[in-house]
Short mmCIF file of C-alpha atoms in Angstrom, two decimals:
data_model
loop_
_atom_site.label_atom_id
_atom_site.label_comp_id
_atom_site.label_asym_id
_atom_site.label_seq_id
_atom_site.Cartn_x
_atom_site.Cartn_y
_atom_site.Cartn_z
CA MET A 267 0.00 0.00 0.00
CA THR A 268 1.34 3.42 -0.98
CA ILE A 269 -0.04 6.88 -0.32
CA ASP A 270 1.20 9.74 -2.51
CA TYR A 271 0.17 13.21 -1.38
CA SER A 272 1.00 16.42 -3.25
CA LEU A 273 1.86 19.42 -1.07
CA GLY A 274 3.60 22.08 -3.16
CA TYR A 275 5.34 24.14 -0.48
CA ASP A 276 7.76 26.77 -1.78
CA SER A 277 9.63 27.65 1.42
CA ASN A 278 11.88 25.64 3.72
CA LYS A 279 10.20 27.00 6.85
CA GLU A 280 6.69 26.04 5.73
CA SER A 281 7.93 22.59 4.67
CA ASN A 282 9.56 21.91 8.03
CA ASP A 283 6.59 23.31 9.94
CA PHE A 284 4.36 20.84 8.07
CA LEU A 285 6.70 17.93 8.84
CA ARG A 286 6.81 18.77 12.55
CA CYS A 287 3.02 18.99 12.63
CA PHE A 288 2.68 15.70 10.69
CA TRP A 289 5.05 13.78 12.99
CA ALA A 290 3.07 15.11 15.97
CA ALA A 291 -0.17 13.98 14.30
CA LEU A 292 1.28 10.47 13.83
CA ARG A 293 2.25 10.33 17.50
CA LYS A 294 -1.23 11.41 18.57
CA GLU A 295 -3.07 9.04 16.20
CA PHE A 296 -0.95 5.92 16.69
CA GLY A 297 0.74 6.53 20.06
CA LYS A 298 4.30 6.64 18.72
CA ALA A 299 6.46 7.56 15.75
CA ALA A 300 9.93 6.09 16.34
CA TRP A 301 12.52 6.34 13.60
CA ASN A 302 15.22 4.13 12.17
CA LEU A 303 16.46 7.11 10.22
CA LEU A 304 18.39 6.05 7.10
CA PRO A 305 18.31 9.09 4.80
CA LEU A 306 19.09 8.51 1.13
CA ARG A 307 18.64 11.11 -1.62
CA ILE A 308 18.09 9.92 -5.18
CA GLU A 309 17.52 12.72 -7.68
CA ASN A 310 14.75 14.88 -6.20
CA LYS A 311 13.49 12.39 -3.61
CA ILE A 312 14.70 11.83 -0.03
CA TYR A 313 14.03 8.40 1.45
CA LEU A 314 13.88 8.85 5.23
CA GLY A 315 14.01 5.25 6.42
CA HIS A 316 11.60 3.27 8.60
CA CYS A 317 9.01 4.79 10.93
CA ASP A 318 7.55 2.57 13.65
CA ILE A 319 4.03 3.66 14.64
CA GLY A 320 3.30 0.57 16.71
CA LEU A 321 1.87 -1.61 13.95
CA GLU A 322 3.12 -4.97 12.74
CA HIS A 323 4.88 -3.34 9.79
CA VAL A 324 6.87 -0.09 9.65
CA LEU A 325 6.16 2.84 7.37
CA ASP A 326 8.62 3.78 4.62
CA ILE A 327 8.36 7.52 4.06
CA SER A 328 9.93 9.63 1.32
CA LEU A 329 9.89 13.35 0.61
CA SER A 330 9.96 14.89 -2.87
CA TYR A 331 11.05 18.39 -3.81
CA LYS A 332 11.26 20.62 -6.88
CA ILE A 333 13.10 23.38 -5.03
CA LYS A 334 15.83 22.24 -2.65
CA GLY A 335 14.58 22.26 0.93
CA CYS A 336 10.95 22.76 -0.12
CA LEU A 337 8.52 19.86 0.20
CA SER A 338 6.49 19.21 -2.96
CA ALA A 339 5.04 15.78 -2.04
CA ILE A 340 5.14 13.06 0.61
CA SER A 341 4.92 9.32 -0.03
CA ILE A 342 4.08 6.68 2.61
CA SER A 343 4.53 2.99 1.85
CA VAL A 344 3.61 -0.09 3.89
CA ASP A 345 4.40 -3.74 3.17
CA ASP A 346 2.62 -4.90 -0.02
CA SER A 347 0.85 -7.64 1.93
CA ILE A 348 -1.14 -4.97 3.78
CA SER A 349 -4.19 -3.41 2.15
CA ASP A 350 -5.96 -1.72 5.00
CA ALA A 351 -8.50 0.94 4.06
CA GLN A 352 -8.79 2.10 7.68
CA LEU A 353 -5.01 2.53 8.01
CA GLN A 354 -4.98 4.48 4.76
CA ARG A 355 -7.73 6.79 6.05
CA ARG A 356 -5.87 7.34 9.33
CA LEU A 357 -2.61 8.21 7.58
CA LYS A 358 -4.32 10.57 5.15
CA GLY A 359 -6.11 12.09 8.12
CA CYS A 360 -2.74 12.86 9.72
CA ILE A 361 -1.56 14.56 6.54
CA THR A 362 -4.77 16.58 6.25
CA HIS A 363 -4.55 17.56 9.92
CA ALA A 364 -0.97 18.77 9.46
CA ARG A 365 -1.90 20.85 6.41
CA LYS A 366 -4.79 22.53 8.24
CA ASN A 367 -3.01 23.06 11.56
CA ILE A 368 0.44 24.15 10.47
CA ASP A 369 -0.05 27.53 12.22
CA LYS A 370 -1.67 26.13 15.38
CA LEU A 371 1.21 25.85 17.81
CA GLU A 372 0.79 25.30 21.55
CA VAL A 373 2.95 26.74 24.32
CA PHE A 374 4.73 24.21 26.54
CA TYR A 375 6.35 25.07 29.87
CA LEU A 376 9.68 23.30 30.38
CA THR A 377 12.04 23.38 33.36
CA LEU A 378 15.68 22.46 32.82
CA PRO A 379 18.30 22.07 35.57
CA LEU A 380 21.58 23.89 35.01
CA ASP A 381 25.01 22.75 36.16
CA SER A 382 24.73 22.33 39.94
CA ALA A 383 27.45 24.96 40.48
CA ILE A 384 25.39 27.62 38.68
CA CYS A 385 23.06 29.77 40.75
CA PHE A 386 21.07 32.67 39.23
CA GLU A 387 19.02 35.32 40.93
CA LYS A 388 15.33 34.98 40.13
CA SER A 389 14.32 36.75 36.91
CA ASP A 390 11.17 36.37 34.83
CA ALA A 391 10.26 37.16 31.23
CA ASN A 392 7.65 35.92 28.75
CA TYR A 393 9.58 32.92 27.42
CA LEU A 394 12.73 32.67 29.57
CA SER A 395 12.99 32.68 33.35
CA LEU A 396 15.85 31.84 35.71
CA ASP A 397 15.75 30.87 39.36
CA ASP A 398 18.64 29.34 41.28
CA ASN A 399 19.99 26.58 38.98
CA ARG A 400 16.74 26.20 37.04
CA LEU A 401 16.08 27.52 33.56
CA MET A 402 12.40 27.78 32.60
CA LEU A 403 11.25 28.02 28.99
CA ASN A 404 7.91 28.62 27.33
CA VAL A 405 8.37 26.97 23.94
CA TYR A 406 6.01 26.70 20.99
CA GLY A 407 5.43 23.19 19.66
CA TYR A 408 2.91 20.85 18.06
CA ASP A 409 3.13 18.41 20.99
CA LEU A 410 5.38 17.87 24.01
CA VAL A 411 7.91 15.77 22.06
CA ASP A 412 8.13 18.48 19.40
CA ALA A 413 8.53 21.22 22.02
CA LYS A 414 11.32 19.33 23.82
CA THR A 415 13.13 18.75 20.52
CA LEU A 416 12.86 22.42 19.58
CA SER A 417 14.07 23.49 23.03
CA SER A 418 17.21 21.39 22.48
CA SER A 419 17.86 23.38 19.30
CA LEU A 420 17.42 26.66 21.19
CA LEU A 421 19.43 25.72 24.27
CA LYS A 422 22.85 25.99 22.64
CA ASN A 423 22.24 29.63 21.83
CA ILE A 424 20.59 30.35 25.19
CA CYS A 425 23.49 28.88 27.20
CA ALA A 426 26.02 30.58 24.91
CA TRP A 427 24.52 34.04 25.53
CA LEU A 428 24.27 33.41 29.28
CA SER A 429 27.95 32.37 29.23
CA PHE A 430 28.82 35.49 27.23
CA ASP A 431 26.92 37.65 29.71
CA GLN A 432 28.55 36.15 32.82
CA LEU A 433 32.02 35.37 31.39
CA LYS A 434 31.43 31.93 32.85
CA TYR A 435 30.51 28.73 31.03
CA ILE A 436 26.82 27.90 31.57
CA SER A 437 25.72 24.35 30.85
CA ILE A 438 22.78 22.03 31.38
CA GLU A 439 22.93 19.37 34.10
CA GLY A 440 24.16 16.01 32.87
CA CYS A 441 26.50 17.26 30.13
CA ALA A 442 30.09 16.02 30.13
CA PHE A 443 31.45 19.36 31.39
CA GLN A 444 29.13 19.33 34.41
CA VAL A 445 29.96 15.73 35.32
CA TYR A 446 33.70 16.45 35.20
CA SER A 447 33.50 19.79 37.03
CA ASP A 448 31.37 18.20 39.77
CA SER A 449 34.06 15.56 40.35
CA VAL A 450 36.70 18.28 40.66
CA ARG A 451 34.57 20.26 43.11
CA ARG A 452 34.01 17.17 45.26
CA GLN A 453 37.74 16.49 45.26
CA PHE A 454 38.69 19.99 46.39
CA GLY A 455 35.54 20.76 48.36
CA ARG A 456 34.86 24.02 46.55
CA PRO A 457 31.89 25.96 47.98
CA ARG A 458 28.95 26.97 45.84
CA LYS A 459 29.43 30.26 44.03
CA TYR A 460 27.46 33.45 44.71
CA LYS A 461 24.28 34.10 42.76
CA LEU A 462 24.64 35.35 39.21
CA LYS A 463 22.38 38.03 37.77
CA VAL A 464 21.50 37.93 34.10
CA SER A 465 21.64 41.30 32.35
CA ASP A 466 18.24 42.74 31.52
CA SER A 467 19.33 43.30 27.91
CA ILE A 468 20.53 39.70 27.44
CA GLN A 469 17.34 38.30 28.95
CA LYS A 470 15.27 40.54 26.68
CA TYR A 471 17.21 39.41 23.62
CA LEU A 472 16.89 35.71 24.51
CA ASP A 473 13.19 36.17 25.28
CA GLU A 474 12.63 37.55 21.78
CA PHE A 475 14.86 34.84 20.28
CA ILE A 476 12.75 32.07 21.87
CA GLY A 477 9.43 33.71 21.06
CA LYS A 478 10.07 34.45 17.38
CA PRO A 479 9.09 31.94 14.67
CA TYR A 480 11.78 29.28 14.32
CA SER A 481 13.74 29.53 11.05
CA TYR A 482 15.57 26.19 11.15
CA GLU A 483 18.94 26.48 9.36
CA ASP A 484 18.69 30.30 9.24
CA ASN A 485 17.81 30.76 12.91
CA LEU A 486 21.21 32.05 14.07
CA SER A 487 22.98 35.25 13.02
CA ASP A 488 26.75 35.50 12.60
CA ILE A 489 26.88 37.16 16.01
CA ASP A 490 24.91 34.27 17.56
CA LYS A 491 27.43 31.85 16.06
CA ALA A 492 30.37 33.93 17.31
CA VAL A 493 28.86 34.00 20.82
CA PHE A 494 28.50 30.21 20.73
CA LEU A 495 32.20 29.82 19.86
CA PHE A 496 33.05 32.31 22.60
CA GLY A 497 31.13 30.16 25.10
CA GLN A 498 33.09 27.11 24.01
CA GLY A 499 36.28 29.08 24.62
CA LEU A 500 35.10 29.82 28.17
CA LYS A 501 34.44 26.11 28.68
CA TYR A 502 37.97 25.11 27.71
CA ASP A 503 39.38 27.98 29.76
CA GLU A 504 37.61 26.64 32.84
CA LEU A 505 38.67 23.07 32.09
CA SER A 506 42.29 24.20 31.84
CA GLN A 507 42.06 25.47 35.43
CA MET A 508 40.70 22.13 36.67
CA THR A 509 43.56 19.93 35.52
CA ILE A 510 47.35 19.82 35.22
CA SER A 511 47.22 16.74 33.00
CA SER A 512 49.73 16.83 30.17
CA LEU A 513 47.33 14.72 28.12
CA GLU A 514 44.85 17.56 27.56
CA ALA A 515 45.07 20.55 25.23
CA TYR A 516 42.39 22.75 26.78
CA ASN A 517 44.31 26.00 26.34
CA GLU A 518 44.85 25.32 22.66
CA GLN A 519 41.13 24.56 22.27
CA ALA A 520 40.18 27.75 24.13
CA ILE A 521 42.32 29.92 21.87
CA LEU A 522 41.00 28.11 18.80
CA CYS A 523 37.40 28.88 19.83
CA TYR A 524 38.10 32.52 20.74
CA MET A 525 39.90 33.20 17.46
CA SER A 526 37.16 31.42 15.51
CA ALA A 527 34.61 33.68 17.22
CA LEU A 528 36.53 36.72 15.94
CA GLU A 529 36.65 35.22 12.45
CA VAL A 530 32.88 34.62 12.40
CA VAL A 531 31.91 37.99 13.84
CA SER A 532 34.06 39.76 11.21
CA LEU A 533 32.84 37.72 8.22
CA LYS A 534 31.47 40.74 6.37
CA ASP A 535 34.34 43.12 7.16
CA ILE A 536 36.52 42.47 4.11
CA GLU A 537 35.42 41.93 0.54
CA PRO A 538 37.25 38.93 -0.94
CA THR A 539 39.73 39.48 -3.76
CA LYS A 540 40.14 37.24 -6.78
CA CYS A 541 43.31 35.37 -7.65
CA GLU A 542 44.66 36.77 -10.93
CA CYS A 543 45.67 33.28 -12.10
CA CYS A 544 42.62 31.12 -11.35
CA GLY A 545 39.92 33.58 -10.35
CA GLN A 546 39.30 31.89 -6.99
CA LEU A 547 38.12 34.13 -4.18
CA ARG A 548 40.69 34.88 -1.49
CA TYR A 549 39.78 35.91 2.05
CA SER A 550 42.35 37.65 4.25
CA ILE A 551 41.00 36.14 7.46
CA ALA A 552 43.91 36.95 9.78
CA LYS A 553 44.06 40.54 8.52
CA ARG A 554 40.36 41.21 9.10
CA VAL A 555 40.62 39.83 12.67
CA GLU A 556 43.66 42.01 13.34
CA ASN A 557 41.89 45.07 11.92
CA LEU A 558 38.76 44.39 13.97
CA VAL A 559 40.67 44.26 17.25
CA TYR A 560 42.62 47.41 16.43
CA GLY A 561 39.46 49.21 15.29
CA VAL A 562 37.75 48.41 18.58
CA SER A 563 40.69 49.01 20.94
CA GLN A 564 42.87 51.51 19.03
CA SER A 565 45.73 49.71 20.78
CA LYS A 566 48.83 48.56 18.93
CA ALA A 567 49.71 46.36 21.92
CA LEU A 568 46.38 44.51 21.69
CA ARG A 569 46.75 44.21 17.94
CA LYS A 570 50.16 42.59 18.44
CA MET A 571 48.71 40.29 21.11
CA ILE A 572 45.99 39.13 18.69
CA VAL A 573 48.59 38.52 15.99
CA ASP A 574 50.54 36.36 18.47
CA PHE A 575 47.39 34.46 19.46
CA TYR A 576 46.64 33.91 15.78
CA LYS A 577 50.12 32.48 15.26
CA ASN A 578 49.61 30.17 18.24
CA ARG A 579 46.27 29.06 16.88
CA SER A 580 47.75 28.36 13.44
CA GLN A 581 50.63 26.40 14.98
CA PHE A 582 48.13 24.19 16.80
CA VAL A 583 45.62 23.78 13.94
CA HIS A 584 48.02 23.32 11.04
CA LEU A 585 51.15 21.86 12.65
CA GLY A 586 49.79 20.21 15.79
CA THR A 587 52.23 22.21 17.92
CA MET A 588 51.20 22.47 21.58
CA LEU A 589 51.50 25.81 23.36
CA SER A 590 53.25 24.30 26.35
CA GLU A 591 54.60 21.07 27.76
CA ASN A 592 51.97 21.53 30.48
CA ASN A 593 54.05 19.41 32.87
CA TYR A 594 54.54 21.85 35.76
CA THR A 595 54.25 20.01 39.09
CA GLY A 596 55.33 22.72 41.51
CA ILE A 597 59.05 22.89 40.66
CA SER A 598 60.11 24.80 37.54
CA ILE A 599 62.76 23.27 35.29
CA PRO A 600 63.67 26.00 32.76
CA LEU A 601 64.40 24.61 29.29
CA MET A 602 65.29 26.47 26.11
CA ASN A 603 63.32 26.38 22.90
CA LYS A 604 64.63 27.11 19.40
CA GLY A 605 64.15 30.85 19.54
CA TYR A 606 60.44 31.62 19.39
CA GLY A 607 58.50 33.60 22.01
CA GLU A 608 60.53 34.32 25.13
CA GLY A 609 63.09 31.63 24.33
CA LEU A 610 61.93 29.07 26.90
CA ILE A 611 59.70 26.00 26.64
CA MET A 612 56.52 26.82 28.51
CA GLN A 613 55.90 24.31 31.29
CA CYS A 614 52.63 25.56 32.75
CA ASN A 615 49.23 26.32 31.24
CA PHE A 616 49.19 29.10 28.69
CA ARG A 617 46.51 31.43 30.03
CA SER A 618 44.02 32.94 27.61
CA ALA A 619 41.85 34.92 30.05
CA ASP A 620 42.86 38.26 28.53
CA LEU A 621 41.79 36.96 25.15
CA ALA A 622 38.25 36.33 26.43
CA ASP A 623 37.92 39.99 27.47
CA ILE A 624 39.19 41.21 24.10
CA VAL A 625 36.87 38.93 22.13
CA LYS A 626 33.83 39.91 24.20
CA GLU A 627 34.60 43.59 23.66
CA CYS A 628 34.85 43.02 19.89
CA ILE A 629 31.54 41.14 19.77
CA MET A 630 29.84 43.90 21.79
CA TRP A 631 31.23 46.47 19.37
CA LYS A 632 29.80 44.46 16.48
CA ILE A 633 26.43 44.34 18.23
CA LYS A 634 26.45 48.14 18.54
CA THR A 635 27.04 48.52 14.81
CA ALA A 636 24.59 45.79 13.76
CA ASN A 637 21.36 46.94 12.14
CA SER A 638 19.26 44.11 13.58
CA ARG A 639 17.30 42.83 16.54
CA LEU A 640 20.66 42.47 18.35
CA ASN A 641 20.52 46.20 19.09
CA ILE A 642 18.15 45.46 21.98
CA ILE A 643 21.19 44.23 23.92
CA LEU A 644 22.48 47.81 24.25
#
């Protein structure tokens, strides 16, 4: 048995809204919609894999498109031995329901525990509230499963902006960072930190971010992406302070994330030039990062520091060179290197805390000059 249903959507957002609504309709009608997702694209058709809705046989579902990312038709197949008119009516009913209810989203209230070391003062807004180590969201969805899935997509940006605001890595309970940091705190008996207070402007921005219609692959701006990388830099910075293990490269990872944040936030600063020989576009990435920092700080010393950080980052990314031996155990053993830097092999962690301050200042400067909803942060 096969059901072919023409849809004719001409936007990616409308197509994905329909699919979310349809999967929710399947869950409501049959009690489940569990996937063995095996995507395969052949010409203009995407075969999704097998969908288990609790029947004896799974559904094989494929999506067709005429414009990439825009759903033109959906096809549902069941084992040829099944010819069930009632099943066919129920499946078509789910499709019809999704078409008619694509704009009928419900609001779901979700509470998520943050890292146990995080403690916020109580603050409330329409879609985002914080209290102690709890983060509360009001999220639009077609059912609870859909709302939870969407909240997972939003959380990366929410935690990144909270980290950016506090200059401290904010994570959800149960993530690898929280598990490791908890073990360190237990080992050293570190007391719980004082309460953090989210900036009114950041909470307002995140509240609007959560409440606006979700745009799927276009949901994050370049500044959002830069802030996410900045948050990852904070994470590795904090991890570098929790360990003296020579097996980890947390400082290198922190610098990599911070410099990548500067690259992303300055994407539109320099027009690419074309190679005279082959015509390929060339982007002077290091130069635009250097110019951004100097433009913000007007400091030649900071510009030089960024150039040095960029060299360190390139050494790590392209040559695999570590920034230090990272083997300091309380007694220094000075050893010479081959002439770079200060002339000595670094034995302790290479600190990148100053870099975090510089990068945050550059991102804030970009926000001030952005002609977008980000201006509400000011």
